[in-house]
Amino acid sequence: MNIPFLGHRHSKTGEAVLPADPEGVADLLSECELLRSQARAVGVRLDDTPASLEALDQVLPRWRDDEEILPWLGNDAGFYLGTVIVRTVPGAVWDIRPGGPVVRLPSGREFDVVDSGHEWAASGVPELSQLYAEVAEA
């Protein structure tokens, strides 16, 4: 994912450095308009909580037959999963990398939520709520 206005700043060790406004980045990544509209259409409210991940896991995946929407929905699912993690797991933060955003946990472990979102959108496995539980325990 290349978001030009976020820049490609790196520390002396080569690690990506978050832009000066990490809350702005978090807000941008939390938009997930396509996922939110798909959820809203079936009566699921995405309120950035773990319970909303469980509700998403129960949605009938009509998007799997649409090759055009699937990659976009996978991105949104990953961004939404990351949003829930960053907002509910103390110390979890977004880390913008040249290959795309990841969530960095206080332990230093990094979690590629976008890859996980694509897997969920394509097959439903692993479930978003299961991924959240795994990360929240770390």
Coordinates of N, CA and C in Angstrom, one line a residue:
M1 N 0.9 -1.2 0.0 CA 0.0 0.0 0.0 C 0.9 1.2 0.0
N2 N 0.7 2.1 -0.9 CA 1.5 3.3 -1.0 C 0.6 4.5 -0.9
I3 N 0.7 5.2 0.3 CA -0.1 6.4 0.5 C 0.9 7.5 0.5
P4 N 1.1 8.2 -0.6 CA 2.1 9.2 -0.7 C 2.2 10.2 0.4
F5 N 1.1 10.8 0.8 CA 1.2 11.8 1.8 C 1.6 11.3 3.2
L6 N 1.7 10.0 3.4 CA 2.2 9.5 4.6 C 3.7 9.5 4.6
G7 N 4.3 9.5 3.5 CA 5.8 9.6 3.4 C 6.4 8.2 3.5
H8 N 7.7 8.1 3.4 CA 8.4 6.9 3.5 C 9.6 7.2 4.4
R9 N 9.4 7.7 5.6 CA 10.4 8.0 6.5 C 10.9 6.8 7.2
H10 N 12.2 6.7 7.4 CA 12.7 5.5 8.1 C 13.7 6.0 9.2
S11 N 13.8 5.2 10.2 CA 14.8 5.5 11.2 C 16.2 5.1 10.7
K12 N 17.2 5.4 11.5 CA 18.6 5.0 11.2 C 18.7 3.5 11.1
T13 N 17.9 2.7 11.7 CA 18.0 1.3 11.7 C 17.2 0.7 10.5
G14 N 16.5 1.6 9.7 CA 15.8 1.1 8.6 C 14.3 0.8 8.8
E15 N 13.9 1.0 10.1 CA 12.5 0.7 10.4 C 11.7 2.0 10.0
A16 N 10.4 1.7 9.6 CA 9.5 2.8 9.3 C 9.2 3.6 10.5
V17 N 9.0 4.9 10.3 CA 8.7 5.8 11.4 C 7.3 6.3 11.1
L18 N 6.4 6.3 12.1 CA 5.1 6.8 11.9 C 5.1 8.3 11.6
P19 N 4.2 8.8 10.8 CA 4.1 10.2 10.5 C 3.9 10.9 11.8
A20 N 4.0 12.2 11.8 CA 3.9 13.1 13.0 C 2.5 13.0 13.6
D21 N 1.5 12.5 12.9 CA 0.1 12.5 13.4 C -0.4 11.0 13.4
P22 N 0.1 10.2 14.3 CA -0.4 8.8 14.3 C -1.9 8.7 14.5
E23 N -2.5 9.6 15.2 CA -4.0 9.6 15.4 C -4.7 9.8 14.0
G24 N -4.1 10.7 13.2 CA -4.7 11.0 11.9 C -4.5 9.7 11.0
V25 N -3.4 9.0 11.1 CA -3.2 7.8 10.3 C -4.2 6.8 10.8
A26 N -4.4 6.6 12.1 CA -5.4 5.7 12.6 C -6.8 6.0 12.2
D27 N -7.1 7.3 12.1 CA -8.5 7.7 11.7 C -8.6 7.3 10.2
L28 N -7.6 7.6 9.4 CA -7.7 7.3 8.0 C -7.8 5.8 7.7
L29 N -7.1 5.0 8.4 CA -7.2 3.5 8.3 C -8.5 2.9 8.8
S30 N -9.1 3.7 9.7 CA -10.3 3.1 10.3 C -11.6 3.4 9.5
E31 N -11.4 4.2 8.4 CA -12.6 4.5 7.6 C -13.3 3.3 7.0
C32 N -12.6 2.4 6.3 CA -13.2 1.1 5.8 C -14.6 1.3 5.2
E33 N -14.7 2.2 4.3 CA -16.1 2.6 3.8 C -16.8 1.4 3.2
L34 N -16.1 0.6 2.4 CA -16.8 -0.5 1.7 C -17.2 -1.6 2.7
L35 N -16.4 -1.9 3.7 CA -16.8 -2.9 4.7 C -17.9 -2.4 5.5
R36 N -17.8 -1.1 5.9 CA -18.9 -0.5 6.7 C -20.2 -0.5 6.0
S37 N -20.2 -0.2 4.7 CA -21.5 -0.2 3.9 C -22.0 -1.6 3.7
Q38 N -21.1 -2.6 3.5 CA -21.6 -4.0 3.4 C -22.2 -4.4 4.7
A39 N -21.6 -4.1 5.8 CA -22.1 -4.5 7.1 C -23.4 -3.8 7.4
R40 N -23.5 -2.5 7.1 CA -24.7 -1.7 7.4 C -25.9 -2.3 6.6
A41 N -25.6 -2.8 5.4 CA -26.7 -3.3 4.5 C -27.3 -4.6 5.1
V42 N -26.6 -5.3 5.9 CA -27.1 -6.5 6.5 C -27.4 -6.3 8.0
G43 N -27.4 -5.0 8.5 CA -27.8 -4.7 9.8 C -26.7 -4.9 10.9
V44 N -25.4 -4.9 10.5 CA -24.3 -5.1 11.4 C -23.7 -3.7 11.6
R45 N -23.6 -3.3 12.9 CA -23.0 -2.0 13.2 C -21.6 -2.2 13.6
L46 N -20.7 -1.5 12.9 CA -19.3 -1.6 13.2 C -18.9 -0.5 14.1
D47 N -18.7 -0.8 15.4 CA -18.5 0.2 16.4 C -17.0 0.1 17.0
D48 N -16.2 -0.6 16.3 CA -14.7 -0.7 16.6 C -14.5 -1.5 17.9
T49 N -15.4 -2.5 18.1 CA -15.2 -3.3 19.3 C -15.0 -4.8 18.9
P50 N -14.5 -5.6 19.8 CA -14.3 -7.0 19.4 C -15.7 -7.7 19.1
A51 N -16.7 -7.3 19.7 CA -18.1 -7.8 19.4 C -18.5 -7.6 18.0
S52 N -18.1 -6.5 17.4 CA -18.4 -6.2 16.0 C -17.6 -7.2 15.1
L53 N -16.4 -7.6 15.5 CA -15.7 -8.6 14.7 C -16.5 -9.9 14.7
E54 N -17.0 -10.3 15.8 CA -17.8 -11.5 15.9 C -19.0 -11.4 15.0
A55 N -19.7 -10.2 15.0 CA -20.8 -10.0 14.1 C -20.4 -10.1 12.6
L56 N -19.3 -9.6 12.3 CA -18.8 -9.7 10.9 C -18.6 -11.1 10.5
D57 N -18.1 -11.9 11.4 CA -17.8 -13.3 11.1 C -19.1 -14.1 10.8
Q58 N -20.3 -13.6 11.2 CA -21.5 -14.2 10.9 C -22.2 -13.8 9.7
V59 N -21.7 -12.7 9.0 CA -22.3 -12.2 7.8 C -22.1 -13.2 6.6
L60 N -23.2 -13.4 5.9 CA -23.2 -14.2 4.7 C -22.3 -13.5 3.7
P61 N -21.2 -14.2 3.2 CA -20.2 -13.5 2.4 C -20.6 -13.4 0.9
R62 N -21.5 -12.6 0.6 CA -22.0 -12.5 -0.8 C -20.9 -11.9 -1.7
W63 N -19.9 -11.2 -1.2 CA -18.9 -10.6 -1.9 C -17.9 -11.6 -2.6
R64 N -17.8 -12.8 -2.1 CA -16.9 -13.7 -2.6 C -17.0 -14.1 -4.1
D65 N -18.2 -13.8 -4.6 CA -18.5 -14.0 -6.1 C -18.1 -12.8 -6.9
D66 N -17.7 -11.7 -6.3 CA -17.4 -10.5 -7.0 C -15.9 -10.2 -7.0
E67 N -15.2 -10.6 -8.1 CA -13.8 -10.5 -8.2 C -13.3 -9.0 -8.1
E68 N -14.1 -8.1 -8.4 CA -13.7 -6.7 -8.3 C -13.8 -6.1 -6.9
I69 N -14.7 -6.6 -6.1 CA -14.9 -6.1 -4.8 C -14.0 -6.8 -3.7
L70 N -13.7 -8.1 -4.0 CA -13.0 -8.9 -3.1 C -11.7 -8.3 -2.5
P71 N -10.8 -7.8 -3.4 CA -9.5 -7.3 -2.9 C -9.8 -6.0 -2.0
W72 N -10.7 -5.2 -2.4 CA -11.0 -4.0 -1.7 C -11.6 -4.3 -0.3
L73 N -12.5 -5.3 -0.3 CA -13.1 -5.7 1.0 C -12.1 -6.3 1.9
G74 N -11.1 -7.1 1.3 CA -10.0 -7.7 2.1 C -9.2 -6.6 2.8
N75 N -8.9 -5.5 2.0 CA -8.1 -4.4 2.6 C -8.9 -3.8 3.8
D76 N -10.2 -3.5 3.5 CA -11.0 -2.9 4.6 C -11.1 -3.8 5.8
A77 N -11.3 -5.1 5.6 CA -11.4 -6.0 6.7 C -10.1 -6.0 7.5
G78 N -9.0 -6.0 6.8 CA -7.7 -5.9 7.5 C -7.6 -4.6 8.3
F79 N -7.9 -3.5 7.7 CA -7.9 -2.2 8.3 C -8.8 -2.1 9.5
Y80 N -10.0 -2.7 9.4 CA -10.9 -2.7 10.5 C -10.4 -3.6 11.6
L81 N -9.9 -4.8 11.3 CA -9.3 -5.6 12.4 C -8.2 -4.8 13.1
G82 N -7.3 -4.2 12.3 CA -6.3 -3.4 12.9 C -6.8 -2.3 13.8
T83 N -7.9 -1.6 13.3 CA -8.5 -0.5 14.1 C -9.0 -1.0 15.4
V84 N -9.7 -2.2 15.4 CA -10.2 -2.7 16.7 C -9.0 -3.1 17.6
I85 N -8.0 -3.6 17.1 CA -6.8 -4.0 17.9 C -6.2 -2.7 18.5
V86 N -5.9 -1.7 17.7 CA -5.3 -0.5 18.1 C -6.1 0.2 19.2
R87 N -7.4 0.2 19.0 CA -8.3 0.9 19.9 C -8.6 0.2 21.2
T88 N -8.4 -1.1 21.2 CA -8.8 -1.9 22.4 C -7.6 -2.6 23.1
V89 N -6.5 -2.8 22.5 CA -5.4 -3.5 23.1 C -4.4 -2.4 23.5
P90 N -4.2 -2.3 24.8 CA -3.3 -1.2 25.3 C -1.9 -1.4 24.7
G91 N -1.4 -0.2 24.2 CA 0.0 -0.2 23.6 C 0.1 -0.6 22.2
A92 N -1.0 -1.1 21.6 CA -0.9 -1.5 20.2 C -1.0 -0.3 19.3
V93 N -0.1 -0.2 18.2 CA -0.1 1.0 17.4 C 0.0 0.5 15.9
W94 N -0.4 1.4 15.0 CA -0.1 1.2 13.6 C 1.3 1.5 13.3
D95 N 1.9 0.7 12.4 CA 3.3 1.0 12.0 C 3.2 0.9 10.4
I96 N 3.5 2.1 9.8 CA 3.4 2.2 8.4 C 4.7 1.7 7.8
R97 N 4.7 0.7 6.9 CA 5.9 0.1 6.3 C 5.7 0.3 4.8
P98 N 6.9 0.2 4.0 CA 6.8 0.3 2.6 C 5.8 -0.7 2.0
G99 N 5.7 -1.9 2.6 CA 4.8 -2.9 2.1 C 3.4 -2.8 2.5
G100 N 3.1 -1.9 3.4 CA 1.8 -1.6 3.9 C 1.8 -1.5 5.4
P101 N 0.6 -1.1 6.0 CA 0.6 -1.0 7.5 C 0.5 -2.3 8.2
V102 N 1.1 -2.4 9.3 CA 1.0 -3.5 10.2 C 0.6 -2.9 11.6
V103 N 0.2 -3.8 12.5 CA -0.1 -3.4 13.9 C 1.1 -4.0 14.7
R104 N 1.7 -3.1 15.5 CA 2.8 -3.5 16.3 C 2.2 -3.6 17.8
L105 N 2.4 -4.7 18.4 CA 2.0 -4.9 19.8 C 3.0 -4.5 20.8
P106 N 2.7 -4.2 22.0 CA 3.7 -3.8 23.0 C 4.8 -4.8 23.1
S107 N 4.6 -6.0 22.9 CA 5.7 -7.0 23.0 C 6.7 -6.9 21.8
G108 N 6.4 -6.1 20.8 CA 7.2 -5.9 19.7 C 6.8 -6.8 18.5
R109 N 5.9 -7.7 18.7 CA 5.3 -8.6 17.7 C 4.6 -7.7 16.7
E110 N 4.7 -8.0 15.4 CA 4.0 -7.3 14.4 C 3.0 -8.2 13.7
F111 N 1.8 -7.6 13.4 CA 0.7 -8.4 12.9 C 0.3 -7.8 11.6
D112 N 0.4 -8.5 10.5 CA 0.0 -8.0 9.2 C -1.5 -8.2 9.0
V113 N -2.3 -7.2 9.4 CA -3.7 -7.3 9.4 C -4.3 -7.3 8.0
V114 N -3.6 -6.7 7.1 CA -4.2 -6.6 5.7 C -4.2 -8.0 5.1
D115 N -3.1 -8.8 5.3 CA -3.1 -10.2 4.8 C -4.2 -11.0 5.4
S116 N -4.4 -10.8 6.7 CA -5.4 -11.5 7.4 C -6.8 -11.1 6.9
G117 N -7.0 -9.8 6.6 CA -8.2 -9.4 6.1 C -8.5 -10.0 4.7
H118 N -7.5 -10.1 3.9 CA -7.7 -10.8 2.6 C -8.1 -12.2 2.7
E119 N -7.4 -12.9 3.7 CA -7.8 -14.3 3.9 C -9.2 -14.5 4.4
W120 N -9.6 -13.6 5.3 CA -11.0 -13.6 5.8 C -12.0 -13.4 4.7
A121 N -11.7 -12.3 3.9 CA -12.7 -12.0 2.8 C -12.8 -13.1 1.8
A122 N -11.7 -13.8 1.5 CA -11.7 -14.8 0.5 C -12.3 -16.2 1.0
S123 N -12.0 -16.5 2.3 CA -12.5 -17.8 2.7 C -13.2 -17.8 4.1
G124 N -13.1 -16.7 4.8 CA -13.7 -16.7 6.1 C -12.9 -17.3 7.2
V125 N -11.7 -17.8 6.8 CA -10.8 -18.5 7.8 C -9.5 -17.8 7.7
P126 N -8.9 -17.5 8.8 CA -9.4 -17.5 10.2 C -10.4 -16.4 10.4
E127 N -11.3 -16.6 11.3 CA -12.3 -15.6 11.6 C -11.6 -14.4 12.2
L128 N -12.2 -13.2 12.0 CA -11.6 -11.9 12.5 C -11.6 -12.0 14.0
S129 N -12.7 -12.5 14.6 CA -12.8 -12.5 16.1 C -11.7 -13.5 16.7
Q130 N -11.4 -14.5 16.0 CA -10.4 -15.5 16.4 C -9.0 -14.8 16.3
L131 N -8.8 -14.1 15.2 CA -7.5 -13.3 15.1 C -7.3 -12.3 16.2
Y132 N -8.4 -11.6 16.4 CA -8.4 -10.6 17.5 C -8.0 -11.2 18.8
A133 N -8.7 -12.3 19.2 CA -8.4 -13.0 20.4 C -7.0 -13.5 20.5
E134 N -6.4 -14.0 19.4 CA -5.0 -14.4 19.4 C -4.1 -13.2 19.7
V135 N -4.3 -12.1 19.0 CA -3.5 -10.9 19.2 C -3.6 -10.3 20.5
A136 N -4.9 -10.2 21.1 CA -5.1 -9.6 22.4 C -4.5 -10.4 23.5
E137 N -4.2 -11.7 23.3 CA -3.6 -12.5 24.3 C -2.1 -12.3 24.3
A138 N -1.5 -11.9 23.2 CA -0.1 -11.8 23.0 C 0.6 -10.8 23.9

